[in-house]
Coordinates of C-alpha atoms in Angstrom, one line a residue:
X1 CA -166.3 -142.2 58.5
X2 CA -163.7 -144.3 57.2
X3 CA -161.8 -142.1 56.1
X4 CA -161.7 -140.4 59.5
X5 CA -160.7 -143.8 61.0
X6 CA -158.1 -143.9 58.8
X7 CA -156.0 -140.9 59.8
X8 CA -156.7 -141.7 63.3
X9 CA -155.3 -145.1 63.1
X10 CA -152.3 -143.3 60.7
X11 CA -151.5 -139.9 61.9
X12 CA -148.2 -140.5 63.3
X13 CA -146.7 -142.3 60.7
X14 CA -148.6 -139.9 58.2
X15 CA -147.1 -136.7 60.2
X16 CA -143.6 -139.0 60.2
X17 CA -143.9 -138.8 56.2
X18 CA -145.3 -135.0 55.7
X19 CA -142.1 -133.9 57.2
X20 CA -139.4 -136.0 56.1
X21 CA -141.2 -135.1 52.5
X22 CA -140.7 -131.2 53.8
X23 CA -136.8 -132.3 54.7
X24 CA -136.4 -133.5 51.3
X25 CA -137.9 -130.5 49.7
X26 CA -136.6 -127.5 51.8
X27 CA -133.9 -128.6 53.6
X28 CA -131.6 -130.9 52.2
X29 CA -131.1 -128.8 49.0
X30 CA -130.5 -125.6 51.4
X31 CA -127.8 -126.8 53.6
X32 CA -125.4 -127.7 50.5
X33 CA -125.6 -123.8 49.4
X34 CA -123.5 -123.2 52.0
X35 CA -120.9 -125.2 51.2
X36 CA -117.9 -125.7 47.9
X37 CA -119.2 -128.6 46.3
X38 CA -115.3 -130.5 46.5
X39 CA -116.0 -129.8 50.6
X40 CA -119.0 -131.8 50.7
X41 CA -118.0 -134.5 48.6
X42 CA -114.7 -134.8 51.0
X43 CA -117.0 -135.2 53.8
X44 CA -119.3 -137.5 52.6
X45 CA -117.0 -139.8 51.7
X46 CA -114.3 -140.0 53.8
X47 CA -116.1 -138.9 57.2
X48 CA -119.6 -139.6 56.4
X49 CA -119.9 -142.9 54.3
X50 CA -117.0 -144.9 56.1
X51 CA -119.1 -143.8 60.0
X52 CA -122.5 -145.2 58.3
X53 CA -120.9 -148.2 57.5
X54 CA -119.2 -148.4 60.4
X55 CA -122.2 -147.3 62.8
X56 CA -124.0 -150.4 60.8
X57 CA -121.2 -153.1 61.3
X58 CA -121.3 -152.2 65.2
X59 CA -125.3 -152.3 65.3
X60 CA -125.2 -155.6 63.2
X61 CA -122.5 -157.4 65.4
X62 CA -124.7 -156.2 68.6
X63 CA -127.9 -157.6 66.7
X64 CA -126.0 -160.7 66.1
X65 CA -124.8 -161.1 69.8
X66 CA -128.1 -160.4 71.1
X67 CA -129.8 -163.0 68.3
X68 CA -127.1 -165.5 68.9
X69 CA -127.8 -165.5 73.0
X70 CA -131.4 -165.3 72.8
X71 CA -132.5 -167.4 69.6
X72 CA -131.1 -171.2 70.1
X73 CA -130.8 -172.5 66.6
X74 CA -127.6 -170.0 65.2
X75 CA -128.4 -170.8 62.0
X76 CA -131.7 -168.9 62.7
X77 CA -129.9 -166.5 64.7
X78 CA -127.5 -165.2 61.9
X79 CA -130.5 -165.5 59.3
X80 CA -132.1 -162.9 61.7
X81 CA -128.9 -160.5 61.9
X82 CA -128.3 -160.7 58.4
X83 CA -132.0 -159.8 57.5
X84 CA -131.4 -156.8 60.2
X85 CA -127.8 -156.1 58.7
X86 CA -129.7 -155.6 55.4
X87 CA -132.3 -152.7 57.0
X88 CA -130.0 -151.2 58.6
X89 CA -127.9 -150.8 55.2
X90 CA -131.0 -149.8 53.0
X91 CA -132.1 -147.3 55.7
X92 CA -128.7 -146.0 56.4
X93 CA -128.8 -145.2 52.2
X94 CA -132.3 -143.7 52.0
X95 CA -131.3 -141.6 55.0
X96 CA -127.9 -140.5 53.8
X97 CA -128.6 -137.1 52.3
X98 CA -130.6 -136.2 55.1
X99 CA -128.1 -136.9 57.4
X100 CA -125.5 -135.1 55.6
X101 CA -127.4 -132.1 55.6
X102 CA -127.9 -132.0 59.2
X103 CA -124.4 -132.8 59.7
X104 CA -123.4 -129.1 57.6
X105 CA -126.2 -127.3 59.2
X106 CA -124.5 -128.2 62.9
X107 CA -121.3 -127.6 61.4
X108 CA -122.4 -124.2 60.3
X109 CA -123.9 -123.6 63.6
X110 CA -121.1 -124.4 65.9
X111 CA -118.0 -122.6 64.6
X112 CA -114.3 -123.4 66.0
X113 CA -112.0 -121.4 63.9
X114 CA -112.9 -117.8 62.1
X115 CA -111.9 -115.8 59.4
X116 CA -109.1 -118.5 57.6
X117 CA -108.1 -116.9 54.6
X118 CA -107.6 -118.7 51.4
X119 CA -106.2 -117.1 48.2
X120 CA -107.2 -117.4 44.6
X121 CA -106.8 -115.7 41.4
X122 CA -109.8 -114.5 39.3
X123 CA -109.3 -114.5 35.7
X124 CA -112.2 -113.9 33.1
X125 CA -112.8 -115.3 29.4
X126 CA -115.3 -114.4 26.8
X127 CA -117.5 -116.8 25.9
X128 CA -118.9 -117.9 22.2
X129 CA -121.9 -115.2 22.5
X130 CA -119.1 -112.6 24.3
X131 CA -120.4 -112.9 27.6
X132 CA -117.6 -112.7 30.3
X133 CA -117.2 -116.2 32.6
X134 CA -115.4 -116.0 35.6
X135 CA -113.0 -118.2 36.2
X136 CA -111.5 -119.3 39.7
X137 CA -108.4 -120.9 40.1
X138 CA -107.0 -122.1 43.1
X139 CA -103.1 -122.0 43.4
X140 CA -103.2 -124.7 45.9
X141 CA -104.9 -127.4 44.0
X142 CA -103.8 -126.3 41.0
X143 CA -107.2 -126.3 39.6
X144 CA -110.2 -124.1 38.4
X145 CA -113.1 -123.9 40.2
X146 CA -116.6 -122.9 38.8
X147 CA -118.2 -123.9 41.8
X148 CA -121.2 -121.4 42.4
X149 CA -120.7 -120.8 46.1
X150 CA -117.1 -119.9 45.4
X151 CA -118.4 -117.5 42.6
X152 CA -121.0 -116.4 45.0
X153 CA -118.7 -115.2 48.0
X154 CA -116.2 -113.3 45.8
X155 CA -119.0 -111.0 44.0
X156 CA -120.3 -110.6 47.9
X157 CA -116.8 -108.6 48.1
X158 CA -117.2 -106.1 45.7
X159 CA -116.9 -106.2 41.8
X160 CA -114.6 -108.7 41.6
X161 CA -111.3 -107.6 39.4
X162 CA -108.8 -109.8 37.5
X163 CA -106.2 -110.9 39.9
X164 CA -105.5 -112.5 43.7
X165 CA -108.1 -112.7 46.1
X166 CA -109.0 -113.5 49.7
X167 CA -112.0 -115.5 50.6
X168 CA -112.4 -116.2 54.2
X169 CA -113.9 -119.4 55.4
X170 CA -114.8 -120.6 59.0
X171 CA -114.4 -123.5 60.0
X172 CA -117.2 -126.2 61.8
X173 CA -117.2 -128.3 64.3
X174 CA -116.7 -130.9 61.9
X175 CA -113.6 -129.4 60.6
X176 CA -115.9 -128.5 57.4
X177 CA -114.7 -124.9 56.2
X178 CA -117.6 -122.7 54.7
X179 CA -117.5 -119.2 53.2
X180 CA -117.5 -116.8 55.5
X181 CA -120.1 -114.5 54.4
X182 CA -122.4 -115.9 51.9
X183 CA -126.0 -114.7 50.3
X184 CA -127.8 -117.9 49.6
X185 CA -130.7 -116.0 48.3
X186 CA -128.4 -114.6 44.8

């Protein structure tokens, strides 16, 4: 019986934590598949990061008015916005990846620019066991890329060859680009 009275009393905030545990497990991992890794690091920290903190600084100084109007001592009044100002900062953290993730799932969703083309060259080496590594370099970064995604849309175009070659990307409503066609399930 009390365990039934339990879950009663519970449930929602039990349901609340079943699927954000679900989130954490299925879907955050999922959405990133999609995406070159240098992307999503772009995003997170120059779109993503600096609107948290800013989304926090706004709800703090509306926290603050609202404290400093209705609680009389101001000394008590900024104790409570700065206690607020601190949960919102350690929520906004634990919520980050989650929110990132929904971010390139909409962006995938809601496409505003099709089939851009970027070139790169494939080159291959032979590793210490003679296994051949593909290697991706990108002229206009002037860098190699091993990133798996990459990797994953060239093979989707054929047996790739030594030499140039077109990837297309589409672009989000975000102005995150993503492979164009991509098998996350390889």
């Amino acid at each position: 019986m009390k365990l039934r009275s339990f879950f009663s009393k519970y449930s929602g905030r039990i349901i609340i934590c079943v699927v954000l545990l679900l989130l954490w497990i299925f879907f955050i991992p999922g959405q990133e598949a999609y995406y070159l890794r240098n992307t999503v690091k772009h995003f997170e920290r120059h779109i993503l990061q600096p609107g948290l903190l800013g989304l926090c600084m706004l709800l703090f100084l509306i926290i603050a008015v609202l404290r400093i109007i209705n609680v009389k001592p101001l000394k008590d009044a900024l104790v409570g916005a700065f206690a607020s100002l601190i949960v919102l900062i350690i929520v906004a953290f634990i919520f980050e990846r989650l929110l990132l993730s929904g971010l390139l799932f909409i962006n995938r969703l809601i496409t505003t620019d099709r089939d851009i083309e970027k070139q790169y060259v494939v080159k291959f080496s032979d590793d210490s066991a003679g296994v051949k590594q593909m290697l991706i370099y990108d002229p206009v970064t002037d860098e190699y890329s091993g990133d798996e995604v990459l990797i994953r849309s060239i093979r989707l175009q054929g047996n790739p060859q030594k030499g140039p070659v077109a990837v297309l990307f589409d672009k989000g409503i975000f102005g995150i680009e993503h492979p164009h066609m991509i098998d996350v399930k390889q």
